[in-house]
Coordinates of C-alpha atoms and ligand atoms in Angstrom, one line a residue:
M335 CA 41.1 -32.4 57.1
E336 CA 43.8 -33.1 54.6
L337 CA 45.7 -30.1 55.9
I338 CA 45.5 -31.3 59.5
K339 CA 46.7 -34.7 58.4
S340 CA 49.7 -33.5 56.6
L341 CA 50.6 -31.2 59.6
Y342 CA 50.4 -34.2 61.9
E343 CA 52.7 -36.2 59.5
L344 CA 55.2 -33.4 59.4
L345 CA 55.4 -33.2 63.2
N346 CA 56.1 -36.9 63.4
I347 CA 58.9 -36.9 60.9
S348 CA 60.7 -33.8 62.3
G349 CA 62.6 -35.6 65.1
P350 CA 64.3 -33.6 68.0
V351 CA 62.9 -30.2 68.4
N352 CA 65.2 -27.2 67.8
S353 CA 64.5 -23.4 67.5
G354 CA 64.4 -23.6 63.7
D355 CA 61.9 -26.5 63.9
L356 CA 59.9 -24.4 66.4
F357 CA 59.9 -21.5 64.0
G358 CA 59.0 -23.8 61.2
L359 CA 56.3 -25.4 63.3
G360 CA 55.0 -22.0 64.4
S361 CA 54.8 -20.9 60.8
L362 CA 53.2 -24.1 59.7
I363 CA 50.6 -23.9 62.5
Y364 CA 49.9 -20.3 61.6
L365 CA 49.6 -21.2 57.9
G366 CA 47.5 -24.1 58.8
F367 CA 45.0 -22.0 60.7
A368 CA 45.0 -19.3 58.2
S369 CA 44.2 -21.8 55.4
L370 CA 41.6 -23.4 57.6
A371 CA 40.0 -20.0 58.2
L372 CA 40.2 -19.2 54.5
L373 CA 38.6 -22.6 53.7
L374 CA 35.8 -21.9 56.1
G375 CA 35.4 -18.4 54.6
N376 CA 36.3 -16.7 57.9
S377 CA 39.5 -14.7 57.2
N378 CA 40.8 -12.5 60.0
K379 CA 41.2 -9.5 57.7
A380 CA 37.6 -9.7 56.3
P381 CA 35.6 -7.9 59.1
K382 CA 37.8 -4.8 58.9
E383 CA 37.1 -4.4 55.1
I384 CA 33.3 -5.0 55.5
E385 CA 33.1 -2.4 58.3
A386 CA 34.8 0.2 56.2
R387 CA 32.5 -0.2 53.2
P388 CA 29.4 1.9 53.4
E389 CA 26.2 -0.1 53.2
T390 CA 24.4 0.3 49.9
P391 CA 20.7 -0.3 49.9
V392 CA 19.5 -3.1 47.7
K393 CA 17.6 -1.8 44.8
I394 CA 14.4 -3.6 44.1
P395 CA 12.8 -2.9 40.7
V396 CA 9.4 -1.3 41.3
E397 CA 7.6 -4.0 39.3
A398 CA 9.3 -6.8 41.4
K399 CA 8.4 -4.9 44.5
K400 CA 4.8 -4.8 43.5
E401 CA 4.7 -8.5 42.8
A402 CA 6.2 -9.1 46.2
I403 CA 3.3 -7.4 48.0
P404 CA 0.4 -9.8 48.8
K405 CA -2.7 -9.0 46.8
E406 CA -4.7 -7.8 49.8
E407 CA -2.0 -5.3 50.7
A408 CA -1.5 -4.0 47.2
P409 CA -2.0 -0.2 46.8
V410 CA -5.4 0.8 45.6
A411 CA -5.7 2.4 42.2
E412 CA -6.5 5.9 43.6
E413 CA -3.1 6.2 45.2
V414 CA -1.3 6.0 41.9
K415 CA -3.9 7.8 39.8
V416 CA -2.9 11.2 38.4
E417 CA -5.3 13.8 39.8
E418 CA -7.9 14.8 37.3
E419 CA -8.8 18.4 36.6
K420 CA -11.9 19.1 38.6
P421 CA -14.8 20.8 36.9
A422 CA -15.5 24.4 38.0
V423 CA -18.0 24.6 40.7
V424 CA -21.5 25.3 39.4
A425 CA -23.3 27.6 41.7
T426 CA -26.4 26.2 43.3
P427 CA -29.4 28.2 42.2
A428 CA -30.0 30.9 44.7
K429 CA -33.4 31.5 46.3
P430 CA -35.3 33.8 44.0
E431 CA -36.8 35.9 46.9
V432 CA -34.5 38.8 46.0
S433 CA -36.0 40.7 43.1
W434 CA -34.0 41.4 40.0
S435 CA -34.0 45.2 40.6
E436 CA -32.6 44.6 44.1
R437 CA -29.9 42.2 42.7
L438 CA -29.0 44.8 40.0
K439 CA -28.7 47.6 42.5
K440 CA -26.7 45.5 44.8
G441 CA -24.5 44.2 42.0
L442 CA -23.8 47.7 40.7
G443 CA -23.0 48.9 44.2
R444 CA -19.3 49.0 43.7
S445 CA -19.5 50.8 40.3
R446 CA -21.8 53.3 42.1
S447 CA -19.6 53.9 45.1
E448 CA -16.3 54.0 43.1
V449 CA -17.5 56.2 40.3
W450 CA -21.0 57.1 39.5
G451 CA -22.1 58.0 43.0
K452 CA -19.2 60.3 43.4
L453 CA -20.2 62.4 40.4
G454 CA -23.3 63.9 41.9
K455 CA -21.5 64.7 45.2
I456 CA -19.2 67.1 43.3
F457 CA -22.0 69.6 43.0
N458 CA -22.0 72.2 45.6
G459 CA -24.8 74.6 45.2
N460 CA -26.0 75.5 41.7
S461 CA -22.7 76.0 39.9
L462 CA -19.6 74.1 39.0
S463 CA -16.1 75.5 39.5
E464 CA -13.3 74.7 37.0
D465 CA -11.9 72.2 39.5
A466 CA -15.2 70.5 39.8
I467 CA -15.4 70.2 36.0
E468 CA -12.0 68.7 35.9
E469 CA -12.9 66.2 38.6
I470 CA -16.0 65.1 36.7
E471 CA -13.9 64.6 33.6
E472 CA -11.4 62.5 35.5
L473 CA -14.1 60.3 37.0
L474 CA -15.7 59.7 33.6
Y475 CA -12.3 58.7 32.1
G476 CA -11.8 56.4 35.1
A477 CA -15.2 54.8 34.4
D478 CA -13.9 53.5 31.1
I479 CA -16.5 55.3 29.0
G480 CA -13.9 56.1 26.3
P481 CA -12.4 59.5 25.4
A482 CA -14.9 60.3 22.6
T483 CA -17.9 59.9 24.7
V484 CA -16.4 61.8 27.6
A485 CA -15.5 64.7 25.4
E486 CA -19.1 64.7 24.0
L487 CA -20.6 64.5 27.5
M488 CA -18.4 67.4 28.8
D489 CA -19.3 69.6 25.9
E490 CA -23.0 69.0 26.5
L491 CA -22.6 69.6 30.2
Q492 CA -20.8 72.9 29.7
E493 CA -23.6 74.1 27.3
K494 CA -26.2 73.1 29.8
L495 CA -24.4 74.8 32.6
K496 CA -24.3 78.1 30.6
K497 CA -28.1 78.0 30.3
E498 CA -29.1 76.8 33.7
G499 CA -27.3 76.0 36.9
F500 CA -28.1 72.7 38.4
G501 CA -27.6 70.6 41.5
E502 CA -27.0 66.9 42.1
E503 CA -30.4 65.6 41.1
Q504 CA -30.5 67.6 37.9
F505 CA -26.9 66.4 37.1
K506 CA -28.1 62.8 37.5
E507 CA -31.0 63.5 35.2
F508 CA -28.6 65.0 32.7
L509 CA -26.3 61.9 32.8
F510 CA -29.3 59.6 32.5
S511 CA -30.7 61.2 29.4
F512 CA -27.2 61.6 27.8
L513 CA -26.4 58.0 28.3
S514 CA -29.8 56.6 27.4
E515 CA -29.8 58.7 24.2
K516 CA -26.5 57.2 23.2
M517 CA -27.7 53.7 23.8
E518 CA -31.4 53.4 23.4
G519 CA -31.6 53.3 19.6
I520 CA -29.2 50.3 19.6
Q521 CA -30.7 48.6 22.6
K522 CA -34.1 48.5 20.9
E523 CA -32.6 46.0 18.5
T524 CA -32.3 43.1 21.0
P525 CA -34.4 40.2 19.6
K526 CA -37.2 38.9 21.7
A527 CA -36.3 35.3 20.9
L528 CA -33.3 35.6 23.2
Y529 CA -35.5 35.9 26.2
E530 CA -38.9 34.6 25.4
F531 CA -39.6 31.2 24.1
S532 CA -42.3 31.1 21.5
A533 CA -43.4 27.8 20.1
D534 CA -44.1 29.4 16.7
S535 CA -40.7 31.1 16.3
K536 CA -39.6 31.4 12.7
N537 CA -36.2 29.9 13.5
K538 CA -36.4 26.4 14.7
P539 CA -34.1 25.9 16.3
E540 CA -32.9 29.4 17.3
V541 CA -29.1 29.1 17.1
I542 CA -27.0 31.0 19.7
M543 CA -23.3 31.0 19.5
V544 CA -21.5 32.3 22.6
V545 CA -17.9 33.5 22.4
G546 CA -15.4 35.5 24.4
V547 CA -12.0 35.6 26.0
N548 CA -10.9 33.0 28.7
G549 CA -12.9 33.1 31.8
A550 CA -15.3 35.8 30.8
G551 CA -18.3 33.7 32.0
K552 CA -19.5 32.0 28.8
T553 CA -20.2 28.5 30.2
T554 CA -21.9 29.9 33.3
T555 CA -24.0 32.2 31.2
I556 CA -25.0 29.4 28.9
G557 CA -26.0 27.3 32.0
K558 CA -28.1 30.2 33.3
L559 CA -29.6 30.9 29.9
S560 CA -30.5 27.3 29.1
T561 CA -32.1 27.1 32.5
K562 CA -34.2 30.2 31.9
L563 CA -35.3 28.8 28.5
T564 CA -36.1 25.3 29.7
R565 CA -38.1 26.8 32.6
Q566 CA -40.3 28.4 29.9
G567 CA -40.9 25.0 28.3
A568 CA -38.4 25.3 25.5
K569 CA -36.5 22.3 24.2
V570 CA -32.8 23.2 24.4
V571 CA -29.7 21.5 22.9
V572 CA -26.3 22.7 24.1
G573 CA -23.2 22.0 22.1
A574 CA -20.0 21.7 24.1
C575 CA -17.6 23.1 21.5
D576 CA -14.9 23.9 24.1
T577 CA -13.0 20.7 23.4
F578 CA -9.8 21.9 24.9
R579 CA -10.6 21.1 28.5
A580 CA -12.5 18.1 29.7
A581 CA -13.4 20.1 32.9
A582 CA -15.1 22.7 30.8
V583 CA -17.4 20.1 29.3
D584 CA -18.1 18.6 32.7
Q585 CA -19.0 22.0 34.0
L586 CA -21.5 22.5 31.2
Q587 CA -22.9 19.0 31.7
V588 CA -23.8 19.8 35.3
W589 CA -25.8 22.8 34.2
C590 CA -27.5 20.8 31.4
E591 CA -28.5 18.0 33.8
R592 CA -29.9 20.5 36.1
S593 CA -31.8 22.5 33.5
G594 CA -33.0 19.5 31.5
A595 CA -31.2 20.6 28.4
E596 CA -29.8 18.0 26.0
M597 CA -26.0 18.2 25.6
V598 CA -23.8 17.2 22.7
R599 CA -20.2 16.6 23.7
A600 CA -17.2 15.1 22.0
K601 CA -13.9 13.7 23.1
E602 CA -11.3 16.2 24.4
G603 CA -9.4 17.6 21.5
A604 CA -12.1 17.0 18.9
N605 CA -12.7 19.5 16.2
P606 CA -14.9 22.3 17.7
S607 CA -16.6 23.0 14.4
G608 CA -17.6 19.4 14.2
V609 CA -19.2 19.5 17.6
G610 CA -21.2 22.6 16.7
F611 CA -22.3 20.9 13.5
D612 CA -23.4 17.8 15.4
A613 CA -25.2 19.8 18.0
L614 CA -27.2 21.7 15.4
Q615 CA -27.9 18.5 13.5
K616 CA -29.3 16.9 16.7
A617 CA -31.3 20.0 17.5
I618 CA -32.9 20.0 14.1
A619 CA -33.6 16.2 14.3
M620 CA -35.1 16.6 17.8
G621 CA -37.2 19.6 16.8
A622 CA -35.5 21.6 19.5
D623 CA -36.4 25.3 20.0
Y624 CA -32.8 26.4 20.8
C625 CA -29.3 25.2 20.0
I626 CA -26.7 27.0 22.2
L627 CA -23.1 26.6 21.4
D628 CA -20.4 27.1 24.0
T629 CA -17.0 27.8 22.6
A630 CA -13.5 27.8 24.1
G631 CA -12.2 31.0 25.5
R632 CA -9.5 32.7 23.4
L633 CA -7.5 35.8 23.2
H634 CA -8.9 38.2 20.6
T635 CA -5.2 38.8 19.5
K636 CA -4.7 35.1 18.5
D637 CA -5.5 35.2 14.8
N638 CA -5.5 31.4 14.3
L639 CA -8.0 31.0 17.0
M640 CA -10.2 33.7 15.7
V641 CA -10.2 32.1 12.3
E642 CA -11.2 28.8 13.9
L643 CA -14.2 30.6 15.4
T644 CA -15.2 32.0 12.0
K645 CA -15.0 28.5 10.6
S646 CA -17.1 27.1 13.4
K647 CA -19.7 29.8 12.7
N648 CA -19.7 29.2 8.9
V649 CA -20.0 25.4 9.1
L650 CA -23.5 25.8 10.7
K651 CA -24.7 27.3 7.5
K652 CA -24.5 23.9 5.8
L653 CA -27.4 22.9 8.0
D654 CA -29.3 26.2 8.2
D655 CA -28.1 29.1 6.1
S656 CA -29.5 31.7 8.6
A657 CA -27.6 30.1 11.5
P658 CA -26.3 31.2 13.9
H659 CA -29.1 33.7 14.6
H660 CA -27.3 35.2 17.5
T661 CA -23.6 35.5 18.0
L662 CA -23.1 36.8 21.5
L663 CA -19.9 38.1 23.0
V664 CA -19.5 37.6 26.7
I665 CA -17.5 40.4 28.4
D666 CA -16.2 40.4 31.9
A667 CA -17.3 43.9 33.1
I668 CA -14.2 44.2 35.2
T669 CA -12.0 44.2 32.0
G670 CA -12.1 48.0 31.6
Q671 CA -10.8 49.7 28.5
N672 CA -9.4 46.4 27.1
A673 CA -13.0 45.3 26.6
M674 CA -13.3 47.7 23.7
R675 CA -10.4 46.0 21.9
Q676 CA -11.9 42.5 22.6
A677 CA -15.3 43.6 21.3
E678 CA -13.8 45.1 18.1
E679 CA -11.8 42.0 17.3
F680 CA -14.6 39.5 17.9
N681 CA -16.9 41.7 16.0
K682 CA -14.5 41.8 13.0
A683 CA -14.3 38.0 13.0
L684 CA -17.9 37.2 13.7
D685 CA -20.3 40.1 13.1
L686 CA -21.6 40.0 16.6
T687 CA -25.4 40.5 17.2
G688 CA -25.2 41.0 21.0
L689 CA -23.2 41.5 24.1
I690 CA -23.4 39.9 27.6
F691 CA -21.8 41.8 30.4
T692 CA -21.0 39.5 33.3
K693 CA -19.5 40.1 36.7
C694 CA -21.1 43.5 37.0
D695 CA -21.2 42.8 40.7
G696 CA -17.4 43.1 40.8
S697 CA -15.3 46.3 40.8
S698 CA -16.4 47.2 37.3
K699 CA -16.8 50.9 36.5
A700 CA -19.5 49.9 34.0
G701 CA -18.4 52.6 31.5
S702 CA -17.0 50.3 28.9
A703 CA -20.5 48.9 28.2
I704 CA -21.6 52.3 27.2
G705 CA -18.6 52.9 25.0
I706 CA -18.8 49.5 23.3
V707 CA -22.5 49.7 22.5
Q708 CA -22.0 53.1 21.0
Q709 CA -19.0 52.2 18.9
L710 CA -20.0 48.8 17.7
K711 CA -23.7 49.5 17.4
V712 CA -24.3 46.1 19.0
P713 CA -26.8 45.9 21.9
I714 CA -26.3 44.4 25.3
A715 CA -28.6 41.4 25.5
Y716 CA -27.9 40.2 29.0
I717 CA -26.3 41.3 32.2
G718 CA -24.9 39.2 35.0
V719 CA -24.5 40.3 38.5
G720 CA -23.6 37.0 40.3
E721 CA -23.3 33.3 39.9
S722 CA -26.8 32.0 40.2
V723 CA -29.5 31.7 37.5
E724 CA -31.4 34.6 38.9
D725 CA -28.3 36.8 38.7
L726 CA -28.6 36.9 34.9
N727 CA -31.2 39.0 33.3
A728 CA -32.2 40.8 30.1
F729 CA -30.5 44.1 29.9
D730 CA -32.9 46.9 30.5
L731 CA -31.3 50.3 29.8
D732 CA -33.5 52.3 32.1
D733 CA -33.1 49.9 35.0
Y734 CA -29.4 49.7 34.4
L735 CA -28.8 53.5 34.4
K736 CA -31.1 54.1 37.3
A737 CA -29.3 51.5 39.4
L738 CA -25.9 52.9 38.3
L739 CA -26.8 56.5 39.1
D740 CA -28.8 55.6 42.2
M741 CA -32.0 57.3 40.9
T742 CA -35.3 56.5 42.5
H743 CA -37.6 57.5 39.7
Ligands
GTP939 N1 -19.4 37.2 40.4 C1 -19.7 36.7 39.3 N2 -19.1 35.6 38.8 C2 -19.4 35.2 37.6 C3 -20.4 35.8 36.8 N3 -20.5 35.1 35.6 C4 -19.6 34.1 35.7 N4 -18.9 34.1 36.9 C5 -17.8 33.3 37.3 O1 -16.7 33.4 36.5 C6 -15.9 32.2 36.5 C7 -15.6 31.9 35.0 O2 -16.8 31.5 34.4 P1 -16.9 30.5 33.2 O3 -18.4 30.4 32.8 O4 -16.3 29.2 33.5 O5 -16.1 31.3 32.1 P2 -15.8 30.8 30.6 O6 -15.8 32.1 29.8 O7 -16.7 29.7 30.2 O8 -14.3 30.4 30.8 P3 -13.4 29.5 29.7 O9 -14.3 28.5 29.2 O10 -12.3 29.1 30.5 O11 -13.0 30.5 28.7 C8 -16.8 31.2 37.2 O12 -16.2 31.1 38.5 C9 -18.2 31.8 37.3 O13 -18.9 31.4 38.4 C10 -21.1 36.9 37.3 O14 -22.0 37.5 36.7 N5 -20.7 37.4 38.6
MG940 MG1 -16.2 27.9 29.4

C-alpha cells in the first residue's frame, strides 16, 4: 500500500506529461508491479526455475513413518521378522506292513542293479575268460570294496576256478562265503544292549554317543533308535549336543516328543560337552535305561572339532567311568571310498565301537561297508534303508549279503 501511495503522489507532482515522464512513469509502474509481485511472493521469473528443478522426494525417516501410521494399520510383526531356519522334516512313521527283509531287498536294489547283480551275469557257461575276470575286478573296485580285499578275492576266485568251473549260482555262493568270512568274526561282537532293552542291564543307563560327518543321518537315526527302545518300554534320555544349529535341536525334539524320550537341550552355541554331561546326569537321576547323545556333524579332517568330540566323550567319565558304552559312527553309504577315511579318523579320535550305515537305499555300492569292517575291526550295528522308523534295523550279515547278491536261500 505504501508503494501505491508514493506512486500516486509522484504522478500528481510530475505536471505536464512528456516522453521522458512517460518513460519514467512506465519504469515506475513496472518497478511498482515488480515490487508488488515480489512482496506477494509471486515473481514472474519463479515458475521457470521451479519447472527446471527435478522434483526430489521427501525423505521420511522410517521411525517417523511408522509413528504416522495409525495403530490398526501398523504392519504385523511377522512381516518384519527375519525368517527362522526351519527344522528338517521328520518323516512320519511308515506303516509297518512291509517286512524288514522286503525293505532291505528294496533298499539295496540300486546296489544290486549297479554292481552286485551284474557280477553273476558275467558267467557264461562254466568257465571265465580273461576279459570276464578283468570285468569282475573292475566291478569290485567300483563297488568301493577297497583294493586289498579285491586282490584277495580275485586270488581266491582264480584258485577256485582252477579246481572247479562254476556258473552264476556258484559264483554268488563263493562271494557270499568270502564276504561273510571277512566280516562274521567282527559282526559277532555287536552288543545286545543296542537292540534289546533289558531291565537288568549292567549299565544303567546305557550311554550311546553318535558321531559322524555333516548330514550322514545321525539325528534321524537317533530318532528311530530311541523310538525302537521306548517301544520296548525303555526309559530314554536324549542329549542334544549339536548346539550349532537350533533347527537340529528342534528336529530332535520332534522325534523325542513322538517317541516319549526325555530330551536335554541347551541354548544355541552352548558347550556341547556340557550338554552331554547334563544329559547323562539327568539320565542317572531319572534311573533311565538309555542316554543317547546326538553330536554336531563335522568333517573328519577338522582337527579342532575332532578334539572337541574327544573332550565330549571324556567328560562323561566323570559321571560314569565306563561311559559311553557305545560310540557309533554314522556313515552315509553313498559316500564311497571316502567313507574309509572318515571311519579311520573318527576311530582314531574316539575308539569306535560300532558303525551305522544309512541311506543304503540310495545309489550306494555297499562295498565300503565291507572294507571298513575288515580294516577297523568294528562291527556294523545298524543299517538304514529309508526315513521311517521301520527302515532302521539291526545289521544282520546273512540277510544283508543275501539281499545284496539276490540269493534266495
Ligand atoms: N533315504 C534315506 N534318507 C535318510 C536315511 N537316514 C537319514 N536320511 C535323511 O538324511 C538327511 C540328513 O539326516 P540327519 O539325521 O539330519 O543327518 P545328521 O547327520 O544329523 O546331519 P547334521 O546334524 O547336519 O550333521 C535327512 O533328510 C534324513 O531324512 C536313510 O537311511 N535313507
Ligand atoms: Mg543332526
